[in-house]
Amino acid sequence: METIKDYVAHLDNKKRITLRGATYHYYNVKEYGNGCIILEPRELSVPKSISARTLADMDRAVSNFKCGDVSTAIDLSDFLKE
């Protein structure tokens, strides 16, 4: 694999490292016992669909609500500003 950049990075006061000219916002980090750290770029995306399990959970929740099978109301009056 060809080297694109070669530079020294250091930790700042909050123990962070800055990647110069990073092309991605998210990286998967793998640390190995020998001190090697591998960064693999990740692109977060919106799922194309809702899973069948999630849809089933939503259907069950709506059915319970329509049948009146719900928990007692939560008192939020302590959080109201007066």
PDB file of C-alpha atoms in Angstrom, residues 1-42:
ATOM      1  CA  MET A   1       0.000   0.000   0.000  1.00  0.00           C
ATOM      2  CA  GLU A   2       1.332   3.443  -0.938  1.00  0.00           C
ATOM      3  CA  THR A   3       1.986   6.071   1.755  1.00  0.00           C
ATOM      4  CA  ILE A   4      -0.123   9.189   1.108  1.00  0.00           C
ATOM      5  CA  LYS A   5       0.882  11.249   4.168  1.00  0.00           C
ATOM      6  CA  ASP A   6       3.638  10.861   6.734  1.00  0.00           C
ATOM      7  CA  TYR A   7       3.584  13.151   9.760  1.00  0.00           C
ATOM      8  CA  VAL A   8       3.900  13.122  13.548  1.00  0.00           C
ATOM      9  CA  ALA A   9       0.728  13.645  15.559  1.00  0.00           C
ATOM     10  CA  HIS A  10       0.579  14.370  19.272  1.00  0.00           C
ATOM     11  CA  LEU A  11      -2.070  14.254  21.984  1.00  0.00           C
ATOM     12  CA  ASP A  12      -3.561  17.552  23.100  1.00  0.00           C
ATOM     13  CA  ASN A  13      -4.493  18.375  26.705  1.00  0.00           C
ATOM     14  CA  LYS A  14      -7.720  16.366  26.378  1.00  0.00           C
ATOM     15  CA  LYS A  15      -5.818  13.345  24.977  1.00  0.00           C
ATOM     16  CA  ARG A  16      -7.106  13.825  21.416  1.00  0.00           C
ATOM     17  CA  ILE A  17      -5.268  13.452  18.126  1.00  0.00           C
ATOM     18  CA  THR A  18      -6.056  15.634  15.125  1.00  0.00           C
ATOM     19  CA  LEU A  19      -5.959  14.092  11.661  1.00  0.00           C
ATOM     20  CA  ARG A  20      -4.770  16.624   9.106  1.00  0.00           C
ATOM     21  CA  GLY A  21      -6.944  16.894   6.023  1.00  0.00           C
ATOM     22  CA  ALA A  22      -9.235  14.049   7.111  1.00  0.00           C
ATOM     23  CA  THR A  23     -11.672  13.192   4.352  1.00  0.00           C
ATOM     24  CA  TYR A  24     -14.224  11.433   6.598  1.00  0.00           C
ATOM     25  CA  HIS A  25     -16.026  12.530   9.761  1.00  0.00           C
ATOM     26  CA  TYR A  26     -16.226   9.062  11.329  1.00  0.00           C
ATOM     27  CA  TYR A  27     -13.621   6.347  11.714  1.00  0.00           C
ATOM     28  CA  ASN A  28     -13.700   2.865  13.179  1.00  0.00           C
ATOM     29  CA  VAL A  29     -10.688   2.545  15.497  1.00  0.00           C
ATOM     30  CA  LYS A  30      -8.887  -0.722  16.223  1.00  0.00           C
ATOM     31  CA  GLU A  31      -6.089  -0.757  18.802  1.00  0.00           C
ATOM     32  CA  TYR A  32      -3.692  -3.688  18.989  1.00  0.00           C
ATOM     33  CA  GLY A  33      -1.489  -4.851  21.851  1.00  0.00           C
ATOM     34  CA  ASN A  34       1.684  -4.013  19.921  1.00  0.00           C
ATOM     35  CA  GLY A  35       0.718  -0.306  19.804  1.00  0.00           C
ATOM     36  CA  CYS A  36      -0.677  -0.259  16.265  1.00  0.00           C
ATOM     37  CA  ILE A  37      -3.857   1.712  15.678  1.00  0.00           C
ATOM     38  CA  ILE A  38      -5.931   1.167  12.542  1.00  0.00           C
ATOM     39  CA  LEU A  39      -8.455   3.791  11.416  1.00  0.00           C
ATOM     40  CA  GLU A  40     -11.066   2.679   8.908  1.00  0.00           C
ATOM     41  CA  PRO A  41     -13.310   5.375   7.440  1.00  0.00           C
ATOM     42  CA  ARG A  42     -17.028   5.032   8.065  1.00  0.00           C
TER      43      ARG A  42
END
